[in-house]
Amino acid sequence: MDDKSPYLHPQYETLSREELNKLQLERLQATVKHCMNSAFYKARFEEAGLKPEDIKSLDDIRKIPFTTKQDLRETYPFGMASVPLRQCVRLHSSSGTTGNPTVILHTQKDLDEWANAIARCLWMVGLRPDDVFQNSSGYGMFTGGLGFQYGAERLGALTVPAAAGNSLRQIKFIKDFGTTAIHAVPSYVTRLYEVMQETGVDPRKDTKLKVLAIGAEPHSEEQRKRIEQMLGVKAYNSFGMSEMCGPGVAFECQEQNGLHFWEDYYIVEIVDPETLEPVPDGEIGELVLTTLNREAMPLLRYRTRDLTRVLGRTCPCGRNHVRLDRMRGRSDDMMVLRGVNIFPIQIEKILMQFKELANNYLITLTTDDDNDNMTVEVELEELFTDDFQRLLALEKDIKRRLKDEILLTPHVKLVPKGTLPVSEGKAVRVIDKRKVYQ
Amino acid sequence: MTIKQLSIFIENKSGTLINVLDLLSKAGIQIIASTIADTKDYGIYRILCDNPAQAYIILKESGINVQLSDVIALSIDDAPGRAAAAIKQISDAGVSILYLYSFLWKSKGVLVFRTDQSEKAKETIMLNKMNFLTEEDFR
Ligand SMILES: [Zn+2]
């Protein structure tokens, strides 16, 4: 591809909506047919009384049952494969905190397509074969390592598999090799900058850095801006998930106005996590993805549990691939109280602003006198007073700040340190004791 | 003039007091007086003991929300009207009292109070020649 072209794959990137939809339907039909080679999907379709021929339009995708992480666990390790293992050349596995891990299999064609997708993302944000790309991401099972390695090589960039850690060596590489682009998790970028400061390296003068790809860790717009200012670069959000290969599923273009999901690779649906019905553009719902060109292990209507919304289906960059907002949290965590969607992370964010409070908190939802209420119990870090008035004032202050955030006034209860339940691994943050009205 | 009192943040649940008392008695700490103030949800358990510094460390290390607060303990004759007179003198001097409790100790009355205006309180006590107790008295 000519360096001056803004697109690596113009034949796919600049398709009109109609052309994209046509391509998607063809690929969906082929994928569904191919899925009948998988014992799992064959049984699923039979249960649902569905035949591949029943998928006549894109809307017919809604006839297909959802696939969940639980399904991946239950078919661990190879129960979902749509090709014989003999044709598979790579396996990535992500460990689960509970139960079986999940496995994703790849044929050579899958790996090629994955590399193509990442190359497309990097080209979109300005990388060319002259660039030096340092991949400061974990390798091994973590898909951000090999994924970006093959993708950057596919683009033709000089690719440095620096892996994560050893900041001094990373900085030496950046200087010696003339690194122009880095892929890393945002917290590691911040760390690199700190080490640069400690060692007297000015990223603007002493390095050739211009582009960062950041992902795999939730981060706010403020954090992105901070990173851009620190290093004097442009930082682009990368979205991926191990179930969908890894990175390369979606990436921001130079407009930085949301993540373009590659619709020649995936069908994107946003559904209400409760009713599983589609939500209108602009409304937050759960991201559901269907792979369109995977061979070894296609996934149909995979519930990602990530919450986001459609920002637009056109873009000044000339790509009509749907733009989604950065992920808002996990649908498993969402609470609906008096019609308002609330995430524990919103509450946590406020609580963490009070230095008087410890890290442990518990949200309980109850029905009192036919009203749904929320009680937030939070542990006190230090008893900073023995004056009740000051404890009550603190409670009131927490309540007020929470109301500003979630638009409802919860009960706030301070509790002594060590009294809230601590569970193994992931902490239990929400208990729902509400009455369910039939 | 002030003495150290333990202030412990507790839940309004049975068992939480026992836990605190257990820890203290195992360490051989003697409780001179204690009082609980509470709201619907939680309380503050206030304790005067013979070794507040050690008690504080023990409770703190057990992960209990505890604070050492400075209080003033006045010794008054165990006779009608003495406590009222003492409190009147203090409040007439413009010293505001956050909380107050009293107990009998060695056949004398003890009036314990906490104020944010301890300098003013000290002056008043000196001027009126009131008897106050020190931590030494409780050892
Ligand atoms: Zn764009």
Short mmCIF file of N, CA and C in Angstrom, two decimals, chain A residues 377 380-388 391-392 395 412-417 419, chain B residues 5 7 9-11 37-39 41-42 44 46 60 63 65 67 69 98-99 114:
data_model
loop_
_atom_site.label_atom_id
_atom_site.label_comp_id
_atom_site.label_asym_id
_atom_site.label_seq_id
_atom_site.Cartn_x
_atom_site.Cartn_y
_atom_site.Cartn_z
N GLU A 377 -22.85 0.80 52.68
CA GLU A 377 -22.08 0.70 53.91
C GLU A 377 -20.61 0.82 53.54
N LEU A 380 -14.80 2.68 57.91
CA LEU A 380 -14.03 3.85 58.30
C LEU A 380 -12.57 3.44 58.38
N GLU A 381 -11.71 4.23 57.77
CA GLU A 381 -10.27 3.91 57.77
C GLU A 381 -9.68 4.15 59.16
N GLU A 382 -9.87 5.36 59.65
CA GLU A 382 -9.34 5.75 60.96
C GLU A 382 -10.48 6.42 61.69
N LEU A 383 -10.59 6.17 62.98
CA LEU A 383 -11.55 6.96 63.74
C LEU A 383 -10.89 8.31 63.97
N PHE A 384 -11.33 9.32 63.21
CA PHE A 384 -10.64 10.61 63.22
C PHE A 384 -11.24 11.55 64.25
N THR A 385 -12.31 11.11 64.90
CA THR A 385 -12.97 11.97 65.87
C THR A 385 -13.73 11.08 66.83
N ASP A 386 -14.08 11.58 68.02
CA ASP A 386 -15.04 10.81 68.80
C ASP A 386 -16.28 11.66 69.00
N ASP A 387 -16.46 12.56 68.07
CA ASP A 387 -17.60 13.48 68.11
C ASP A 387 -18.63 13.01 67.07
N PHE A 388 -19.81 12.65 67.54
CA PHE A 388 -20.86 12.15 66.64
C PHE A 388 -21.19 13.14 65.53
N LEU A 391 -19.05 12.66 62.61
CA LEU A 391 -19.34 11.43 61.86
C LEU A 391 -20.61 11.62 61.03
N LEU A 392 -21.60 12.26 61.63
CA LEU A 392 -22.85 12.49 60.91
C LEU A 392 -22.62 13.44 59.73
N GLU A 395 -21.12 11.48 56.92
CA GLU A 395 -22.15 10.69 56.23
C GLU A 395 -22.96 11.56 55.27
N VAL A 412 -26.44 6.11 53.72
CA VAL A 412 -25.02 5.87 53.88
C VAL A 412 -24.78 5.47 55.33
N LYS A 413 -24.06 4.40 55.51
CA LYS A 413 -23.81 3.90 56.85
C LYS A 413 -22.33 3.66 57.03
N LEU A 414 -21.74 4.35 57.98
CA LEU A 414 -20.33 4.10 58.29
C LEU A 414 -20.25 2.85 59.15
N VAL A 415 -19.32 2.00 58.86
CA VAL A 415 -19.15 0.82 59.71
C VAL A 415 -17.68 0.69 60.11
N PRO A 416 -17.46 0.05 61.27
CA PRO A 416 -16.08 -0.12 61.70
C PRO A 416 -15.27 -0.95 60.71
N LYS A 417 -14.00 -0.67 60.71
CA LYS A 417 -13.10 -1.39 59.80
C LYS A 417 -13.12 -2.88 60.10
N THR A 419 -15.54 -5.01 59.35
CA THR A 419 -16.86 -5.62 59.59
C THR A 419 -17.56 -6.06 58.32
N GLN B 5 -8.48 8.94 76.85
CA GLN B 5 -9.63 8.04 76.88
C GLN B 5 -9.66 7.28 75.55
N SER B 7 -11.64 5.88 72.51
CA SER B 7 -12.93 6.02 71.83
C SER B 7 -12.96 4.97 70.75
N PHE B 9 -15.06 2.92 67.74
CA PHE B 9 -16.19 2.97 66.81
C PHE B 9 -16.76 1.55 66.71
N ILE B 10 -18.01 1.39 67.10
CA ILE B 10 -18.59 0.04 67.08
C ILE B 10 -19.91 0.01 66.33
N GLU B 11 -20.23 -1.19 65.88
CA GLU B 11 -21.49 -1.41 65.22
C GLU B 11 -22.53 -1.69 66.28
N ALA B 37 -22.31 5.74 73.61
CA ALA B 37 -23.25 6.67 73.01
C ALA B 37 -23.56 6.09 71.64
N ASP B 38 -24.81 6.09 71.25
CA ASP B 38 -25.08 5.49 69.95
C ASP B 38 -26.18 6.19 69.17
N THR B 39 -26.14 5.95 67.87
CA THR B 39 -27.22 6.35 66.98
C THR B 39 -27.88 5.04 66.55
N ASP B 41 -27.43 3.38 63.88
CA ASP B 41 -26.55 2.47 63.16
C ASP B 41 -25.27 2.09 63.88
N TYR B 42 -24.70 3.05 64.60
CA TYR B 42 -23.41 2.75 65.21
C TYR B 42 -23.24 3.51 66.51
N ILE B 44 -20.26 4.93 69.72
CA ILE B 44 -18.89 5.14 70.15
C ILE B 44 -18.81 4.69 71.60
N ARG B 46 -16.72 4.54 74.88
CA ARG B 46 -15.64 5.33 75.49
C ARG B 46 -15.17 4.64 76.76
N LYS B 60 -5.79 -1.31 68.16
CA LYS B 60 -5.42 -0.87 66.81
C LYS B 60 -4.87 -2.05 66.00
N GLY B 63 -7.19 -4.32 64.43
CA GLY B 63 -7.98 -3.76 63.33
C GLY B 63 -9.23 -3.03 63.78
N ASN B 65 -11.35 0.26 64.93
CA ASN B 65 -11.32 1.72 64.77
C ASN B 65 -11.29 2.36 66.16
N GLN B 67 -9.59 5.55 68.75
CA GLN B 67 -8.89 6.82 68.83
C GLN B 67 -8.58 7.10 70.29
N SER B 69 -8.63 9.93 72.81
CA SER B 69 -9.16 11.29 72.90
C SER B 69 -8.74 11.90 74.24
N LEU B 98 -18.68 18.73 74.71
CA LEU B 98 -19.13 17.83 73.63
C LEU B 98 -19.91 16.65 74.20
N TYR B 99 -19.37 16.09 75.26
CA TYR B 99 -20.09 15.03 75.97
C TYR B 99 -19.57 14.94 77.38
N ARG B 114 -15.47 16.16 77.58
CA ARG B 114 -14.61 16.44 76.43
C ARG B 114 -15.01 17.80 75.88
#
